[in-house]
Amino acid sequence: MPRVSQDQLDARRHEILAAARGCFARFGYEGATVRRLEEATGLSRGAIFHHFRDKDSLFLAVAEDDAAAMVATVRRNGLVQVMRDLLEQARTSDGDTAGWLGSQLEVSRRLRTDPQFAKRWAERSAAIAEATRERLERQHDAGVLRDDVGVEVLTQFLELAYDGLVLHLATGRPAGELSRVLDVVEEAVRRP
């Protein structure tokens, strides 16, 4: 029997995560049945669950993958860029709730209804907040940010703007001038 390389295993895992992300985004956690996951991935349940212990582990892996991408974007370009990426994704997704938006909505629902999930998710949420704080502190030290409001308040302001954008898009409201709104959000944290 031929051996499968780690690169091949990693590539298969990535393919499963990408397909499962779309399935969870479209159908929610409960609606993303194993059969739908099989259809989305083109794999058998055995192949899917060779990489993930169960559906809950698969969902958590999707959410963790999204959180890691979000942290990387925040560190590199800030939380407003995450919002811009989300807005662009919503505009190009043909009205289907996809990607980060879908997983964020499902994470939000599970945080309210699943105490075990909330406990596991706290670490990921803290990483996003910490990346935002670190980026703002670097910008503050560089003299880019306004200095009449502390970094912690600016962090909360940006997190609130992000949550509002997710809710706005999730309810199917039109994007309208949200790009300009994000310009205003960004301008609000900068030194005048």
mmCIF file with all atom_site columns, C-alpha atoms in Angstrom:
data_model
loop_
_atom_site.group_PDB
_atom_site.id
_atom_site.type_symbol
_atom_site.label_atom_id
_atom_site.label_alt_id
_atom_site.label_comp_id
_atom_site.label_asym_id
_atom_site.label_entity_id
_atom_site.label_seq_id
_atom_site.pdbx_PDB_ins_code
_atom_site.Cartn_x
_atom_site.Cartn_y
_atom_site.Cartn_z
_atom_site.occupancy
_atom_site.B_iso_or_equiv
_atom_site.pdbx_formal_charge
_atom_site.auth_seq_id
_atom_site.auth_comp_id
_atom_site.auth_asym_id
_atom_site.auth_atom_id
_atom_site.pdbx_PDB_model_num
ATOM 1   C CA . MET A 1 1   ? 0.000   0.000  0.000  1.00 0.00 ? 1   MET A CA 1
ATOM 2   C CA . PRO A 1 2   ? 1.479   3.394  -0.999 1.00 0.00 ? 2   PRO A CA 1
ATOM 3   C CA . ARG A 1 3   ? 2.271   5.814  1.811  1.00 0.00 ? 3   ARG A CA 1
ATOM 4   C CA . VAL A 1 4   ? 0.554   9.187  1.841  1.00 0.00 ? 4   VAL A CA 1
ATOM 5   C CA . SER A 1 5   ? 2.868   12.127 2.463  1.00 0.00 ? 5   SER A CA 1
ATOM 6   C CA . GLN A 1 6   ? 2.201   14.740 5.120  1.00 0.00 ? 6   GLN A CA 1
ATOM 7   C CA . ASP A 1 7   ? 1.780   17.301 2.337  1.00 0.00 ? 7   ASP A CA 1
ATOM 8   C CA . GLN A 1 8   ? -0.966  15.165 0.800  1.00 0.00 ? 8   GLN A CA 1
ATOM 9   C CA . LEU A 1 9   ? -2.679  14.760 4.181  1.00 0.00 ? 9   LEU A CA 1
ATOM 10  C CA . ASP A 1 10  ? -2.461  18.523 4.784  1.00 0.00 ? 10  ASP A CA 1
ATOM 11  C CA . ALA A 1 11  ? -3.860  19.258 1.324  1.00 0.00 ? 11  ALA A CA 1
ATOM 12  C CA . ARG A 1 12  ? -6.776  16.872 1.888  1.00 0.00 ? 12  ARG A CA 1
ATOM 13  C CA . ARG A 1 13  ? -7.472  18.431 5.294  1.00 0.00 ? 13  ARG A CA 1
ATOM 14  C CA . HIS A 1 14  ? -7.462  21.891 3.686  1.00 0.00 ? 14  HIS A CA 1
ATOM 15  C CA . GLU A 1 15  ? -9.905  20.701 0.988  1.00 0.00 ? 15  GLU A CA 1
ATOM 16  C CA . ILE A 1 16  ? -12.227 19.261 3.629  1.00 0.00 ? 16  ILE A CA 1
ATOM 17  C CA . LEU A 1 17  ? -12.109 22.497 5.658  1.00 0.00 ? 17  LEU A CA 1
ATOM 18  C CA . ALA A 1 18  ? -12.904 24.627 2.598  1.00 0.00 ? 18  ALA A CA 1
ATOM 19  C CA . ALA A 1 19  ? -15.874 22.490 1.574  1.00 0.00 ? 19  ALA A CA 1
ATOM 20  C CA . ALA A 1 20  ? -17.152 22.151 5.157  1.00 0.00 ? 20  ALA A CA 1
ATOM 21  C CA . ARG A 1 21  ? -16.899 25.946 5.634  1.00 0.00 ? 21  ARG A CA 1
ATOM 22  C CA . GLY A 1 22  ? -19.323 26.450 2.768  1.00 0.00 ? 22  GLY A CA 1
ATOM 23  C CA . CYS A 1 23  ? -21.630 23.731 4.043  1.00 0.00 ? 23  CYS A CA 1
ATOM 24  C CA . PHE A 1 24  ? -21.730 25.115 7.605  1.00 0.00 ? 24  PHE A CA 1
ATOM 25  C CA . ALA A 1 25  ? -22.194 28.652 6.263  1.00 0.00 ? 25  ALA A CA 1
ATOM 26  C CA . ARG A 1 26  ? -25.070 27.633 4.045  1.00 0.00 ? 26  ARG A CA 1
ATOM 27  C CA . PHE A 1 27  ? -26.912 25.199 6.324  1.00 0.00 ? 27  PHE A CA 1
ATOM 28  C CA . GLY A 1 28  ? -25.730 26.056 9.834  1.00 0.00 ? 28  GLY A CA 1
ATOM 29  C CA . TYR A 1 29  ? -24.281 23.486 12.203 1.00 0.00 ? 29  TYR A CA 1
ATOM 30  C CA . GLU A 1 30  ? -27.415 21.350 12.554 1.00 0.00 ? 30  GLU A CA 1
ATOM 31  C CA . GLY A 1 31  ? -28.311 21.568 8.870  1.00 0.00 ? 31  GLY A CA 1
ATOM 32  C CA . ALA A 1 32  ? -24.816 20.533 7.775  1.00 0.00 ? 32  ALA A CA 1
ATOM 33  C CA . THR A 1 33  ? -25.600 16.857 8.057  1.00 0.00 ? 33  THR A CA 1
ATOM 34  C CA . VAL A 1 34  ? -22.955 14.237 7.436  1.00 0.00 ? 34  VAL A CA 1
ATOM 35  C CA . ARG A 1 35  ? -24.613 13.514 4.101  1.00 0.00 ? 35  ARG A CA 1
ATOM 36  C CA . ARG A 1 36  ? -24.366 17.197 3.133  1.00 0.00 ? 36  ARG A CA 1
ATOM 37  C CA . LEU A 1 37  ? -20.745 17.269 4.267  1.00 0.00 ? 37  LEU A CA 1
ATOM 38  C CA . GLU A 1 38  ? -20.081 14.212 2.083  1.00 0.00 ? 38  GLU A CA 1
ATOM 39  C CA . GLU A 1 39  ? -21.721 15.944 -0.889 1.00 0.00 ? 39  GLU A CA 1
ATOM 40  C CA . ALA A 1 40  ? -19.823 19.194 -0.269 1.00 0.00 ? 40  ALA A CA 1
ATOM 41  C CA . THR A 1 41  ? -16.453 17.491 0.056  1.00 0.00 ? 41  THR A CA 1
ATOM 42  C CA . GLY A 1 42  ? -16.984 14.714 -2.476 1.00 0.00 ? 42  GLY A CA 1
ATOM 43  C CA . LEU A 1 43  ? -15.646 12.310 0.147  1.00 0.00 ? 43  LEU A CA 1
ATOM 44  C CA . SER A 1 44  ? -17.098 9.520  2.236  1.00 0.00 ? 44  SER A CA 1
ATOM 45  C CA . ARG A 1 45  ? -17.776 10.027 5.936  1.00 0.00 ? 45  ARG A CA 1
ATOM 46  C CA . GLY A 1 46  ? -14.857 7.715  6.657  1.00 0.00 ? 46  GLY A CA 1
ATOM 47  C CA . ALA A 1 47  ? -12.500 9.921  4.652  1.00 0.00 ? 47  ALA A CA 1
ATOM 48  C CA . ILE A 1 48  ? -13.814 13.086 6.337  1.00 0.00 ? 48  ILE A CA 1
ATOM 49  C CA . PHE A 1 49  ? -13.671 11.684 9.845  1.00 0.00 ? 49  PHE A CA 1
ATOM 50  C CA . HIS A 1 50  ? -10.228 10.197 9.293  1.00 0.00 ? 50  HIS A CA 1
ATOM 51  C CA . HIS A 1 51  ? -9.058  13.817 9.550  1.00 0.00 ? 51  HIS A CA 1
ATOM 52  C CA . PHE A 1 52  ? -11.568 15.016 12.173 1.00 0.00 ? 52  PHE A CA 1
ATOM 53  C CA . ARG A 1 53  ? -12.920 13.073 15.162 1.00 0.00 ? 53  ARG A CA 1
ATOM 54  C CA . ASP A 1 54  ? -16.531 14.141 14.610 1.00 0.00 ? 54  ASP A CA 1
ATOM 55  C CA . LYS A 1 55  ? -18.699 16.898 13.155 1.00 0.00 ? 55  LYS A CA 1
ATOM 56  C CA . ASP A 1 56  ? -18.133 19.103 16.187 1.00 0.00 ? 56  ASP A CA 1
ATOM 57  C CA . SER A 1 57  ? -14.346 18.815 15.762 1.00 0.00 ? 57  SER A CA 1
ATOM 58  C CA . LEU A 1 58  ? -14.725 19.623 12.072 1.00 0.00 ? 58  LEU A CA 1
ATOM 59  C CA . PHE A 1 59  ? -16.785 22.738 12.827 1.00 0.00 ? 59  PHE A CA 1
ATOM 60  C CA . LEU A 1 60  ? -14.320 23.871 15.472 1.00 0.00 ? 60  LEU A CA 1
ATOM 61  C CA . ALA A 1 61  ? -11.454 23.337 13.003 1.00 0.00 ? 61  ALA A CA 1
ATOM 62  C CA . VAL A 1 62  ? -13.268 25.503 10.413 1.00 0.00 ? 62  VAL A CA 1
ATOM 63  C CA . ALA A 1 63  ? -13.874 28.222 13.011 1.00 0.00 ? 63  ALA A CA 1
ATOM 64  C CA . GLU A 1 64  ? -10.271 28.010 14.254 1.00 0.00 ? 64  GLU A CA 1
ATOM 65  C CA . ASP A 1 65  ? -8.982  28.228 10.686 1.00 0.00 ? 65  ASP A CA 1
ATOM 66  C CA . ASP A 1 66  ? -11.106 31.339 10.110 1.00 0.00 ? 66  ASP A CA 1
ATOM 67  C CA . ALA A 1 67  ? -9.954  32.835 13.421 1.00 0.00 ? 67  ALA A CA 1
ATOM 68  C CA . ALA A 1 68  ? -6.298  32.188 12.525 1.00 0.00 ? 68  ALA A CA 1
ATOM 69  C CA . ALA A 1 69  ? -6.779  33.884 9.143  1.00 0.00 ? 69  ALA A CA 1
ATOM 70  C CA . MET A 1 70  ? -8.506  36.770 10.881 1.00 0.00 ? 70  MET A CA 1
ATOM 71  C CA . VAL A 1 71  ? -5.663  37.134 13.417 1.00 0.00 ? 71  VAL A CA 1
ATOM 72  C CA . ALA A 1 72  ? -3.093  37.132 10.603 1.00 0.00 ? 72  ALA A CA 1
ATOM 73  C CA . THR A 1 73  ? -5.009  39.817 8.705  1.00 0.00 ? 73  THR A CA 1
ATOM 74  C CA . VAL A 1 74  ? -5.445  41.913 11.855 1.00 0.00 ? 74  VAL A CA 1
ATOM 75  C CA . ARG A 1 75  ? -1.723  41.715 12.644 1.00 0.00 ? 75  ARG A CA 1
ATOM 76  C CA . ARG A 1 76  ? -0.781  42.633 9.094  1.00 0.00 ? 76  ARG A CA 1
ATOM 77  C CA . ASN A 1 77  ? -3.465  45.158 8.121  1.00 0.00 ? 77  ASN A CA 1
ATOM 78  C CA . GLY A 1 78  ? -5.837  45.717 11.062 1.00 0.00 ? 78  GLY A CA 1
ATOM 79  C CA . LEU A 1 79  ? -9.410  44.800 11.932 1.00 0.00 ? 79  LEU A CA 1
ATOM 80  C CA . VAL A 1 80  ? -10.836 47.281 9.432  1.00 0.00 ? 80  VAL A CA 1
ATOM 81  C CA . GLN A 1 81  ? -9.197  45.229 6.666  1.00 0.00 ? 81  GLN A CA 1
ATOM 82  C CA . VAL A 1 82  ? -10.942 42.126 7.995  1.00 0.00 ? 82  VAL A CA 1
ATOM 83  C CA . MET A 1 83  ? -14.193 44.070 7.693  1.00 0.00 ? 83  MET A CA 1
ATOM 84  C CA . ARG A 1 84  ? -13.325 45.166 4.142  1.00 0.00 ? 84  ARG A CA 1
ATOM 85  C CA . ASP A 1 85  ? -12.530 41.553 3.192  1.00 0.00 ? 85  ASP A CA 1
ATOM 86  C CA . LEU A 1 86  ? -15.813 40.387 4.709  1.00 0.00 ? 86  LEU A CA 1
ATOM 87  C CA . LEU A 1 87  ? -17.749 43.058 2.831  1.00 0.00 ? 87  LEU A CA 1
ATOM 88  C CA . GLU A 1 88  ? -16.067 42.092 -0.441 1.00 0.00 ? 88  GLU A CA 1
ATOM 89  C CA . GLN A 1 89  ? -16.810 38.433 0.202  1.00 0.00 ? 89  GLN A CA 1
ATOM 90  C CA . ALA A 1 90  ? -20.465 39.242 0.890  1.00 0.00 ? 90  ALA A CA 1
ATOM 91  C CA . ARG A 1 91  ? -20.700 41.266 -2.325 1.00 0.00 ? 91  ARG A CA 1
ATOM 92  C CA . THR A 1 92  ? -19.265 38.444 -4.447 1.00 0.00 ? 92  THR A CA 1
ATOM 93  C CA . SER A 1 93  ? -21.082 35.499 -2.853 1.00 0.00 ? 93  SER A CA 1
ATOM 94  C CA . ASP A 1 94  ? -24.312 35.719 -4.911 1.00 0.00 ? 94  ASP A CA 1
ATOM 95  C CA . GLY A 1 95  ? -26.384 36.342 -1.793 1.00 0.00 ? 95  GLY A CA 1
ATOM 96  C CA . ASP A 1 96  ? -25.290 33.097 -0.167 1.00 0.00 ? 96  ASP A CA 1
ATOM 97  C CA . THR A 1 97  ? -23.866 33.535 3.333  1.00 0.00 ? 97  THR A CA 1
ATOM 98  C CA . ALA A 1 98  ? -20.345 32.249 2.870  1.00 0.00 ? 98  ALA A CA 1
ATOM 99  C CA . GLY A 1 99  ? -16.927 32.036 4.410  1.00 0.00 ? 99  GLY A CA 1
ATOM 100 C CA . TRP A 1 100 ? -16.107 34.057 7.496  1.00 0.00 ? 100 TRP A CA 1
ATOM 101 C CA . LEU A 1 101 ? -19.590 35.503 7.713  1.00 0.00 ? 101 LEU A CA 1
ATOM 102 C CA . GLY A 1 102 ? -21.262 32.111 7.838  1.00 0.00 ? 102 GLY A CA 1
ATOM 103 C CA . SER A 1 103 ? -18.835 30.670 10.335 1.00 0.00 ? 103 SER A CA 1
ATOM 104 C CA . GLN A 1 104 ? -18.998 33.833 12.463 1.00 0.00 ? 104 GLN A CA 1
ATOM 105 C CA . LEU A 1 105 ? -22.782 33.571 12.612 1.00 0.00 ? 105 LEU A CA 1
ATOM 106 C CA . GLU A 1 106 ? -22.628 29.929 13.592 1.00 0.00 ? 106 GLU A CA 1
ATOM 107 C CA . VAL A 1 107 ? -19.911 30.624 16.170 1.00 0.00 ? 107 VAL A CA 1
ATOM 108 C CA . SER A 1 108 ? -22.106 33.392 17.645 1.00 0.00 ? 108 SER A CA 1
ATOM 109 C CA . ARG A 1 109 ? -25.085 31.058 17.873 1.00 0.00 ? 109 ARG A CA 1
ATOM 110 C CA . ARG A 1 110 ? -23.049 28.285 19.477 1.00 0.00 ? 110 ARG A CA 1
ATOM 111 C CA . LEU A 1 111 ? -21.524 30.720 21.979 1.00 0.00 ? 111 LEU A CA 1
ATOM 112 C CA . ARG A 1 112 ? -25.046 31.471 23.199 1.00 0.00 ? 112 ARG A CA 1
ATOM 113 C CA . THR A 1 113 ? -26.282 27.882 23.251 1.00 0.00 ? 113 THR A CA 1
ATOM 114 C CA . ASP A 1 114 ? -23.294 25.620 23.942 1.00 0.00 ? 114 ASP A CA 1
ATOM 115 C CA . PRO A 1 115 ? -21.301 26.296 27.144 1.00 0.00 ? 115 PRO A CA 1
ATOM 116 C CA . GLN A 1 116 ? -18.644 23.706 26.232 1.00 0.00 ? 116 GLN A CA 1
ATOM 117 C CA . PHE A 1 117 ? -18.074 25.368 22.867 1.00 0.00 ? 117 PHE A CA 1
ATOM 118 C CA . ALA A 1 118 ? -17.969 28.804 24.508 1.00 0.00 ? 118 ALA A CA 1
ATOM 119 C CA . LYS A 1 119 ? -15.244 27.607 26.850 1.00 0.00 ? 119 LYS A CA 1
ATOM 120 C CA . ARG A 1 120 ? -13.147 26.215 23.979 1.00 0.00 ? 120 ARG A CA 1
ATOM 121 C CA . TRP A 1 121 ? -13.735 29.324 21.866 1.00 0.00 ? 121 TRP A CA 1
ATOM 122 C CA . ALA A 1 122 ? -12.627 31.832 24.528 1.00 0.00 ? 122 ALA A CA 1
ATOM 123 C CA . GLU A 1 123 ? -8.941  31.312 23.639 1.00 0.00 ? 123 GLU A CA 1
ATOM 124 C CA . ARG A 1 124 ? -9.541  32.046 19.934 1.00 0.00 ? 124 ARG A CA 1
ATOM 125 C CA . SER A 1 125 ? -11.579 35.124 20.732 1.00 0.00 ? 125 SER A CA 1
ATOM 126 C CA . ALA A 1 126 ? -8.847  36.381 23.039 1.00 0.00 ? 126 ALA A CA 1
ATOM 127 C CA . ALA A 1 127 ? -6.254  35.921 20.256 1.00 0.00 ? 127 ALA A CA 1
ATOM 128 C CA . ILE A 1 128 ? -8.277  38.121 17.897 1.00 0.00 ? 128 ILE A CA 1
ATOM 129 C CA . ALA A 1 129 ? -8.700  40.812 20.556 1.00 0.00 ? 129 ALA A CA 1
ATOM 130 C CA . GLU A 1 130 ? -4.994  40.642 21.438 1.00 0.00 ? 130 GLU A CA 1
ATOM 131 C CA . ALA A 1 131 ? -3.953  40.962 17.782 1.00 0.00 ? 131 ALA A CA 1
ATOM 132 C CA . THR A 1 132 ? -6.204  44.009 17.455 1.00 0.00 ? 132 THR A CA 1
ATOM 133 C CA . ARG A 1 133 ? -4.759  45.569 20.620 1.00 0.00 ? 133 ARG A CA 1
ATOM 134 C CA . GLU A 1 134 ? -1.172  44.882 19.519 1.00 0.00 ? 134 GLU A CA 1
ATOM 135 C CA . ARG A 1 135 ? -1.766  46.443 16.105 1.00 0.00 ? 135 ARG A CA 1
ATOM 136 C CA . LEU A 1 136 ? -3.392  49.496 17.675 1.00 0.00 ? 136 LEU A CA 1
ATOM 137 C CA . GLU A 1 137 ? -0.528  49.837 20.167 1.00 0.00 ? 137 GLU A CA 1
ATOM 138 C CA . ARG A 1 138 ? 2.002   49.767 17.307 1.00 0.00 ? 138 ARG A CA 1
ATOM 139 C CA . GLN A 1 139 ? -0.003  52.405 15.456 1.00 0.00 ? 139 GLN A CA 1
ATOM 140 C CA . HIS A 1 140 ? -0.336  54.461 18.634 1.00 0.00 ? 140 HIS A CA 1
ATOM 141 C CA . ASP A 1 141 ? 3.432   54.313 19.201 1.00 0.00 ? 141 ASP A CA 1
ATOM 142 C CA . ALA A 1 142 ? 3.946   55.411 15.584 1.00 0.00 ? 142 ALA A CA 1
ATOM 143 C CA . GLY A 1 143 ? 1.704   58.431 16.182 1.00 0.00 ? 143 GLY A CA 1
ATOM 144 C CA . VAL A 1 144 ? -0.978  57.283 13.735 1.00 0.00 ? 144 VAL A CA 1
ATOM 145 C CA . LEU A 1 145 ? -3.861  56.942 16.219 1.00 0.00 ? 145 LEU A CA 1
ATOM 146 C CA . ARG A 1 146 ? -5.742  59.578 18.062 1.00 0.00 ? 146 ARG A CA 1
ATOM 147 C CA . ASP A 1 147 ? -4.350  60.073 21.540 1.00 0.00 ? 147 ASP A CA 1
ATOM 148 C CA . ASP A 1 148 ? -7.447  61.290 23.376 1.00 0.00 ? 148 ASP A CA 1
ATOM 149 C CA . VAL A 1 149 ? -8.875  57.749 23.634 1.00 0.00 ? 149 VAL A CA 1
ATOM 150 C CA . GLY A 1 150 ? -7.069  54.708 25.008 1.00 0.00 ? 150 GLY A CA 1
ATOM 151 C CA . VAL A 1 151 ? -6.161  51.674 22.946 1.00 0.00 ? 151 VAL A CA 1
ATOM 152 C CA . GLU A 1 152 ? -8.588  49.483 24.914 1.00 0.00 ? 152 GLU A CA 1
ATOM 153 C CA . VAL A 1 153 ? -11.515 51.757 23.989 1.00 0.00 ? 153 VAL A CA 1
ATOM 154 C CA . LEU A 1 154 ? -10.420 51.815 20.340 1.00 0.00 ? 154 LEU A CA 1
ATOM 155 C CA . THR A 1 155 ? -10.178 48.008 20.380 1.00 0.00 ? 155 THR A CA 1
ATOM 156 C CA . GLN A 1 156 ? -13.728 47.734 21.704 1.00 0.00 ? 156 GLN A CA 1
ATOM 157 C CA . PHE A 1 157 ? -14.918 50.305 19.160 1.00 0.00 ? 157 PHE A CA 1
ATOM 158 C CA . LEU A 1 158 ? -13.478 48.287 16.265 1.00 0.00 ? 158 LEU A CA 1
ATOM 159 C CA . GLU A 1 159 ? -14.822 45.001 17.647 1.00 0.00 ? 159 GLU A CA 1
ATOM 160 C CA . LEU A 1 160 ? -18.267 46.597 17.937 1.00 0.00 ? 160 LEU A CA 1
ATOM 161 C CA . ALA A 1 161 ? -18.038 47.860 14.345 1.00 0.00 ? 161 ALA A CA 1
ATOM 162 C CA . TYR A 1 162 ? -17.050 44.346 13.220 1.00 0.00 ? 162 TYR A CA 1
ATOM 163 C CA . ASP A 1 163 ? -19.962 42.743 15.097 1.00 0.00 ? 163 ASP A CA 1
ATOM 164 C CA . GLY A 1 164 ? -22.333 45.323 13.603 1.00 0.00 ? 164 GLY A CA 1
ATOM 165 C CA . LEU A 1 165 ? -21.086 44.607 10.089 1.00 0.00 ? 165 LEU A CA 1
ATOM 166 C CA . VAL A 1 166 ? -21.543 40.863 10.578 1.00 0.00 ? 166 VAL A CA 1
ATOM 167 C CA . LEU A 1 167 ? -25.109 41.417 11.833 1.00 0.00 ? 167 LEU A CA 1
ATOM 168 C CA . HIS A 1 168 ? -25.898 43.829 8.991  1.00 0.00 ? 168 HIS A CA 1
ATOM 169 C CA . LEU A 1 169 ? -24.706 41.381 6.348  1.00 0.00 ? 169 LEU A CA 1
ATOM 170 C CA . ALA A 1 170 ? -26.266 38.375 8.077  1.00 0.00 ? 170 ALA A CA 1
ATOM 171 C CA . THR A 1 171 ? -29.707 39.919 8.015  1.00 0.00 ? 171 THR A CA 1
ATOM 172 C CA . GLY A 1 172 ? -29.439 40.365 4.264  1.00 0.00 ? 172 GLY A CA 1
ATOM 173 C CA . ARG A 1 173 ? -29.434 44.137 4.372  1.00 0.00 ? 173 ARG A CA 1
ATOM 174 C CA . PRO A 1 174 ? -27.898 45.807 1.315  1.00 0.00 ? 174 PRO A CA 1
ATOM 175 C CA . ALA A 1 175 ? -24.220 46.738 1.421  1.00 0.00 ? 175 ALA A CA 1
ATOM 176 C CA . GLY A 1 176 ? -25.003 50.198 0.063  1.00 0.00 ? 176 GLY A CA 1
ATOM 177 C CA . GLU A 1 177 ? -22.234 52.573 1.110  1.00 0.00 ? 177 GLU A CA 1
ATOM 178 C CA . LEU A 1 178 ? -20.598 50.272 3.657  1.00 0.00 ? 178 LEU A CA 1
ATOM 179 C CA . SER A 1 179 ? -17.186 50.789 2.057  1.00 0.00 ? 179 SER A CA 1
ATOM 180 C CA . ARG A 1 180 ? -17.529 54.479 2.905  1.00 0.00 ? 180 ARG A CA 1
ATOM 181 C CA . VAL A 1 181 ? -18.796 53.593 6.375  1.00 0.00 ? 181 VAL A CA 1
ATOM 182 C CA . LEU A 1 182 ? -15.619 51.556 6.901  1.00 0.00 ? 182 LEU A CA 1
ATOM 183 C CA . ASP A 1 183 ? -13.616 54.606 5.779  1.00 0.00 ? 183 ASP A CA 1
ATOM 184 C CA . VAL A 1 184 ? -15.367 56.578 8.538  1.00 0.00 ? 184 VAL A CA 1
ATOM 185 C CA . VAL A 1 185 ? -14.627 53.827 11.084 1.00 0.00 ? 185 VAL A CA 1
ATOM 186 C CA . GLU A 1 186 ? -10.978 53.891 10.099 1.00 0.00 ? 186 GLU A CA 1
ATOM 187 C CA . GLU A 1 187 ? -10.828 57.686 10.202 1.00 0.00 ? 187 GLU A CA 1
ATOM 188 C CA . ALA A 1 188 ? -12.441 57.661 13.646 1.00 0.00 ? 188 ALA A CA 1
ATOM 189 C CA . VAL A 1 189 ? -9.449  55.887 15.212 1.00 0.00 ? 189 VAL A CA 1
ATOM 190 C CA . ARG A 1 190 ? -6.764  57.909 13.433 1.00 0.00 ? 190 ARG A CA 1
ATOM 191 C CA . ARG A 1 191 ? -5.135  61.101 14.639 1.00 0.00 ? 191 ARG A CA 1
ATOM 192 C CA . PRO A 1 192 ? -6.935  64.115 13.128 1.00 0.00 ? 192 PRO A CA 1
#
